[in-house]
JSON list of C-alpha atoms in Angstrom, two decimals:
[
{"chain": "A", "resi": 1, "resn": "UNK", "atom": "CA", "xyz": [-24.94, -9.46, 2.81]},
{"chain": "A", "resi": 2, "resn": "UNK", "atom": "CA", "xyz": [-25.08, -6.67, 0.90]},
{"chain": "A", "resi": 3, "resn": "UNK", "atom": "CA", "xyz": [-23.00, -4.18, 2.94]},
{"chain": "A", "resi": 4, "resn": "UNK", "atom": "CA", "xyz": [-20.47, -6.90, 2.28]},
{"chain": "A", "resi": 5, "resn": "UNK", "atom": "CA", "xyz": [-20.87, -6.99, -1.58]},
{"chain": "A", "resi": 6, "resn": "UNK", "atom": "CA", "xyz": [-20.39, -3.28, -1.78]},
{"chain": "A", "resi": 7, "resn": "UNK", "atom": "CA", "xyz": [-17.48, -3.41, 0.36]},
{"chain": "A", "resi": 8, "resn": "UNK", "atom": "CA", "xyz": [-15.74, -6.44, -1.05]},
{"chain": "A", "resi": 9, "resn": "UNK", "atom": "CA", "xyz": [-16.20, -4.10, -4.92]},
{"chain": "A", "resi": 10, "resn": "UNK", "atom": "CA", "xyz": [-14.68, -1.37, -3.07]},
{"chain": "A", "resi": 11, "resn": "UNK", "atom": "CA", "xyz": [-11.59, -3.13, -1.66]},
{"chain": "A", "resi": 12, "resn": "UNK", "atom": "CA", "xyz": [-11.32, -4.91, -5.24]},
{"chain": "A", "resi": 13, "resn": "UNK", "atom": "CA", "xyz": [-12.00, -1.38, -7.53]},
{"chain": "A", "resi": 14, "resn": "UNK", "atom": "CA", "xyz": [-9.20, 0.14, -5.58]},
{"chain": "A", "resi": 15, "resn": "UNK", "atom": "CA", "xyz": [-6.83, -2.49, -5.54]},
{"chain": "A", "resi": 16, "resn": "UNK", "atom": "CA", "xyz": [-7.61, -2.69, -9.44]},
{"chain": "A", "resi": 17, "resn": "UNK", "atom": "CA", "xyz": [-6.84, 1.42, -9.74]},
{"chain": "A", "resi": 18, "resn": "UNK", "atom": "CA", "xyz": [-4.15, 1.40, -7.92]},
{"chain": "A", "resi": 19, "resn": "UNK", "atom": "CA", "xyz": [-2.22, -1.55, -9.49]},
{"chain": "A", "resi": 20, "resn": "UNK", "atom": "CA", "xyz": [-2.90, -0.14, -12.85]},
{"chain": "A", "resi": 21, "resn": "UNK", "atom": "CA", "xyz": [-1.77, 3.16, -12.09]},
{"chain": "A", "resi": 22, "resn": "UNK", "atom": "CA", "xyz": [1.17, 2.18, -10.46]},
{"chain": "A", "resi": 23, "resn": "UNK", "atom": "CA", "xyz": [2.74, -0.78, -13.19]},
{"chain": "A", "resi": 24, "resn": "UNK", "atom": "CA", "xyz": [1.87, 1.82, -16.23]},
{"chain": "A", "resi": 25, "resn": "UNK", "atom": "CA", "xyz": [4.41, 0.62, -18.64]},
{"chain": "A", "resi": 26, "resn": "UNK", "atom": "CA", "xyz": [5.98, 4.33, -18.30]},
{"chain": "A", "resi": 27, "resn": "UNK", "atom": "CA", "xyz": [7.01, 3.98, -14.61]},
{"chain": "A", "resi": 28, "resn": "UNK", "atom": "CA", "xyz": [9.04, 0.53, -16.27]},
{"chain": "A", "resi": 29, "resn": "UNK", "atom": "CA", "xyz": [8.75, -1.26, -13.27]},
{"chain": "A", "resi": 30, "resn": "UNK", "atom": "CA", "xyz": [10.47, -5.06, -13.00]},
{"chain": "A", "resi": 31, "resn": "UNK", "atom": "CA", "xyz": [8.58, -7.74, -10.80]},
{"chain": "A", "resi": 32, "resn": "UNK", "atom": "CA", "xyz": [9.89, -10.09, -9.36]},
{"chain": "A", "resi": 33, "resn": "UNK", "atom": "CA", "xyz": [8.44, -13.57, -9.20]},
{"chain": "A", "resi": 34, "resn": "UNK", "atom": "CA", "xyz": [6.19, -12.94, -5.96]},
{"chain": "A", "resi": 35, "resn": "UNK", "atom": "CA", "xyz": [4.70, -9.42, -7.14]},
{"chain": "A", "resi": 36, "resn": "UNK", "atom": "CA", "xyz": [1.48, -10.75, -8.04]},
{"chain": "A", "resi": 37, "resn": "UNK", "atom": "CA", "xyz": [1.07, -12.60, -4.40]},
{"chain": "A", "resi": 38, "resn": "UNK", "atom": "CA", "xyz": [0.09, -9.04, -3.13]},
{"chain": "A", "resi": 39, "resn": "UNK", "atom": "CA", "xyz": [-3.61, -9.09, -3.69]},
{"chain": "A", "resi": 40, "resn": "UNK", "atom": "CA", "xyz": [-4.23, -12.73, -2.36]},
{"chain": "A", "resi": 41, "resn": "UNK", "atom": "CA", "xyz": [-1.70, -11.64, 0.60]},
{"chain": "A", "resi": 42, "resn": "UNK", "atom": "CA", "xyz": [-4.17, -8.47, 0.56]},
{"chain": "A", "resi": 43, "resn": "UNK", "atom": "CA", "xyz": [-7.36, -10.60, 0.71]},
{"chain": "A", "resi": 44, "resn": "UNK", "atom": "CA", "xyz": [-5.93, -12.86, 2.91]},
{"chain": "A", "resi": 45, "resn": "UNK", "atom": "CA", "xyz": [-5.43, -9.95, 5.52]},
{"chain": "A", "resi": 46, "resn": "UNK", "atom": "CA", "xyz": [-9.01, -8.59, 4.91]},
{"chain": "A", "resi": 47, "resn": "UNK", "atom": "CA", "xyz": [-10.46, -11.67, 6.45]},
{"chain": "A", "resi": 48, "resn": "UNK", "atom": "CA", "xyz": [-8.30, -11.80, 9.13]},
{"chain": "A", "resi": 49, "resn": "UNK", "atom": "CA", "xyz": [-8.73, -8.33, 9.88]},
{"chain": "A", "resi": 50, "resn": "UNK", "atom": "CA", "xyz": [-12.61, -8.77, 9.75]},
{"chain": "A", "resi": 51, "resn": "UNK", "atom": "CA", "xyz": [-12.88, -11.61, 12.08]},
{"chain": "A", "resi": 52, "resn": "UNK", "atom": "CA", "xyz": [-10.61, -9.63, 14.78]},
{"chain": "A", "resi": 53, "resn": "UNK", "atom": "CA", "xyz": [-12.89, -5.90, 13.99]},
{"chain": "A", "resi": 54, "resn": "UNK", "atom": "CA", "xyz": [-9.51, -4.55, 12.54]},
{"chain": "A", "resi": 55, "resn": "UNK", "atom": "CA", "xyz": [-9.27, -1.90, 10.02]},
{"chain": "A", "resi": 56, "resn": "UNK", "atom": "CA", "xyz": [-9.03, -3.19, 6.88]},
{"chain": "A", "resi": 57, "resn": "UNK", "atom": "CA", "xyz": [-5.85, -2.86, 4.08]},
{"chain": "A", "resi": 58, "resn": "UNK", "atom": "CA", "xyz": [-6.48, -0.54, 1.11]},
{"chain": "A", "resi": 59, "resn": "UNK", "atom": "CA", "xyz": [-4.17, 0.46, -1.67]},
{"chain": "A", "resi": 60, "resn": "UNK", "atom": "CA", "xyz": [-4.07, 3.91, -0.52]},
{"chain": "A", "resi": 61, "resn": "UNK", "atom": "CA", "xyz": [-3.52, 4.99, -4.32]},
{"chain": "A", "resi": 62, "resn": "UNK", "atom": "CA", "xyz": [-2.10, 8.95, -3.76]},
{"chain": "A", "resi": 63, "resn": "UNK", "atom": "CA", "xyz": [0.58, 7.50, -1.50]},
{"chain": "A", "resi": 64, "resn": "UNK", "atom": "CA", "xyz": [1.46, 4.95, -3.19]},
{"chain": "A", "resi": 65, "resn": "UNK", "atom": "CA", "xyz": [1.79, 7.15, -6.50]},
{"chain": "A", "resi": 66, "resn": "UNK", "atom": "CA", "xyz": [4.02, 9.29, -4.01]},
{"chain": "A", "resi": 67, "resn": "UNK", "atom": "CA", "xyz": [5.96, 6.41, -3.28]},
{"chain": "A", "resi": 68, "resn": "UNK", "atom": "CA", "xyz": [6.53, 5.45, -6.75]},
{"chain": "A", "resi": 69, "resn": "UNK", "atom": "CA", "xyz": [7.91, 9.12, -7.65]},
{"chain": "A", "resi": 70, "resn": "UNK", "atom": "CA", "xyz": [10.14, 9.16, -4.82]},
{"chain": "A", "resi": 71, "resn": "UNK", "atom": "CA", "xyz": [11.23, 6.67, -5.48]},
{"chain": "A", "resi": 72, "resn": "UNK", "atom": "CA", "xyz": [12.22, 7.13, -9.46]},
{"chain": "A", "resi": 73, "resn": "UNK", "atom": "CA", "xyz": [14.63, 9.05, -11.12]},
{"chain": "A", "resi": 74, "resn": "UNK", "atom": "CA", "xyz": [13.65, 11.18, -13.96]},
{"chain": "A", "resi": 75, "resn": "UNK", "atom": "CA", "xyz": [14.70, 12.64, -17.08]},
{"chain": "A", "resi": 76, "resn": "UNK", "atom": "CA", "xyz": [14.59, 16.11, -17.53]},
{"chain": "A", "resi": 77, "resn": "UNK", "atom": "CA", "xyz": [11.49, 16.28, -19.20]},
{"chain": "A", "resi": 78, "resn": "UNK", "atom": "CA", "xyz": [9.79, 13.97, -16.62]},
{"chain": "A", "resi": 79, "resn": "UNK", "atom": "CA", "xyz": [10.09, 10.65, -18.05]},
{"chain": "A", "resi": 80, "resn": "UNK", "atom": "CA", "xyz": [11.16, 7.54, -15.41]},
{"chain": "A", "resi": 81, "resn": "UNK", "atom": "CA", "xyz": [14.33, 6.07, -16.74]},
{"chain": "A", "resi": 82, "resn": "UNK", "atom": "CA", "xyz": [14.39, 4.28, -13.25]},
{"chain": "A", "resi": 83, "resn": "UNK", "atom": "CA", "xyz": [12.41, 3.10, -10.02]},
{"chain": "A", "resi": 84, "resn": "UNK", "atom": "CA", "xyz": [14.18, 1.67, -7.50]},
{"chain": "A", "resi": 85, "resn": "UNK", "atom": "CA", "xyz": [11.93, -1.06, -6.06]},
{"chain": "A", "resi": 86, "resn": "UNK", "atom": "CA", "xyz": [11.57, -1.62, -2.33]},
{"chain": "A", "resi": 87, "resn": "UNK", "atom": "CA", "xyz": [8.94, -2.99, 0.00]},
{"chain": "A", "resi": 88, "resn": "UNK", "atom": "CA", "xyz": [11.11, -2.11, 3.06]},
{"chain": "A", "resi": 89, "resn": "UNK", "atom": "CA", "xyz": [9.49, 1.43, 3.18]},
{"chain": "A", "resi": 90, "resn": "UNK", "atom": "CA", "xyz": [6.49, -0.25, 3.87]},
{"chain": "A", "resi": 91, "resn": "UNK", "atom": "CA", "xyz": [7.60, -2.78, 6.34]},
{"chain": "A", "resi": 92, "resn": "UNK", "atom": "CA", "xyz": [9.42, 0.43, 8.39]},
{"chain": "A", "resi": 93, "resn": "UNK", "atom": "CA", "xyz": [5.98, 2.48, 8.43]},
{"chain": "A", "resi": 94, "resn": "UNK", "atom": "CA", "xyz": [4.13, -0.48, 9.61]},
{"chain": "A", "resi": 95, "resn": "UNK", "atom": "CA", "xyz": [6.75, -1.02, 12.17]},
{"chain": "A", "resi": 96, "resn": "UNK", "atom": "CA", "xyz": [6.56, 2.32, 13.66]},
{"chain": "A", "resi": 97, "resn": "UNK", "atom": "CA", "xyz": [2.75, 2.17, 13.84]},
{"chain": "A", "resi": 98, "resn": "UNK", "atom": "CA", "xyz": [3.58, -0.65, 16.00]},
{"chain": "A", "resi": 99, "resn": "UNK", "atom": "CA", "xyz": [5.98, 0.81, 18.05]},
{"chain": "A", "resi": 100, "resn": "UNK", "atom": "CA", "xyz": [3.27, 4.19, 18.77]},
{"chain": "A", "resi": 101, "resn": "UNK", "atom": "CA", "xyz": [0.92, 1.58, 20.40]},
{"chain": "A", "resi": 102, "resn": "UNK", "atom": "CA", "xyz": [3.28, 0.51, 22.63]},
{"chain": "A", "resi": 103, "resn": "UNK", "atom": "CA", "xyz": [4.68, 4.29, 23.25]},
{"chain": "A", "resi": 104, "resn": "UNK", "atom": "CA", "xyz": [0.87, 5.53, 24.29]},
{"chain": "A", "resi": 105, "resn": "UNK", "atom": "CA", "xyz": [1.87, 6.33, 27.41]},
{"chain": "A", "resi": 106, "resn": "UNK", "atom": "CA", "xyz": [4.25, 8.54, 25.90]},
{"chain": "A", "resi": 107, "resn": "UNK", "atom": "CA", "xyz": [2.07, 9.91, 23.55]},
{"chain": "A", "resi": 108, "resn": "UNK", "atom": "CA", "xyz": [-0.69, 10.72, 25.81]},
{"chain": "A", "resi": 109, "resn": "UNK", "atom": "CA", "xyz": [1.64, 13.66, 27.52]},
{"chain": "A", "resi": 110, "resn": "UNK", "atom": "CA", "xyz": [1.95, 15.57, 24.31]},
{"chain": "A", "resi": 111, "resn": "UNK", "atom": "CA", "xyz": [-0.48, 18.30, 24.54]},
{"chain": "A", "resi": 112, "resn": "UNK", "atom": "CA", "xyz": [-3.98, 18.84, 22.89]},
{"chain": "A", "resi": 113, "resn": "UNK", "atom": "CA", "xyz": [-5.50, 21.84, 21.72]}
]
């Protein structure tokens, strides 16, 4: 059980980071009403994952802090003025890692060192 502990603090303390990090007041960032669904969608997928051995979802925080200043326009001396939101970056990257496991057959032909 206590593997689990430590690994359920984990998971949580990086969700936490990353959530404050990204909705910092200074990114100005506008929710909409089912923002805050993400971390029980998030621990939702953790069981799942865990009952079928899969790797488990993590915030990744350095890409999503990429993500966020990609995706915002700033002022000259570096301050947001905008962000524009999307989640269908996310849903494309996910898609393609879906797509390379049914391409391994492809993928096996490109040389290895």
């Amino acid at each position: 059980a206590l593997p689990a502990i430590l690994a359920f603090v984990l998971v949580f303390l990086d969700d936490g980071i990353t959530w404050h990090l990204i909705n910092h007041s200074s990114h100005k960032l506008k929710h909409g009403v089912a923002y805050n669904y993400d971390t029980l969608v998030i621990g939702f997928m953790i069981g799942v994952n865990s009952i079928f051995g899969l790797p488990w979802l993590v915030a990744a925080t350095v890409r999503s802090l990429n993500h966020l200043h990609a995706l915002g326009t700033k002022s000259s001396d570096g301050k947001f003025i905008s962000v524009q939101e999307t989640r269908l970056t996310n849903l494309f990257v996910h898609a393609l890692v879906l797509a390379s496991i049914f391409a391994l057959s492809v993928i096996k032909l490109i040389p290895v060192p």
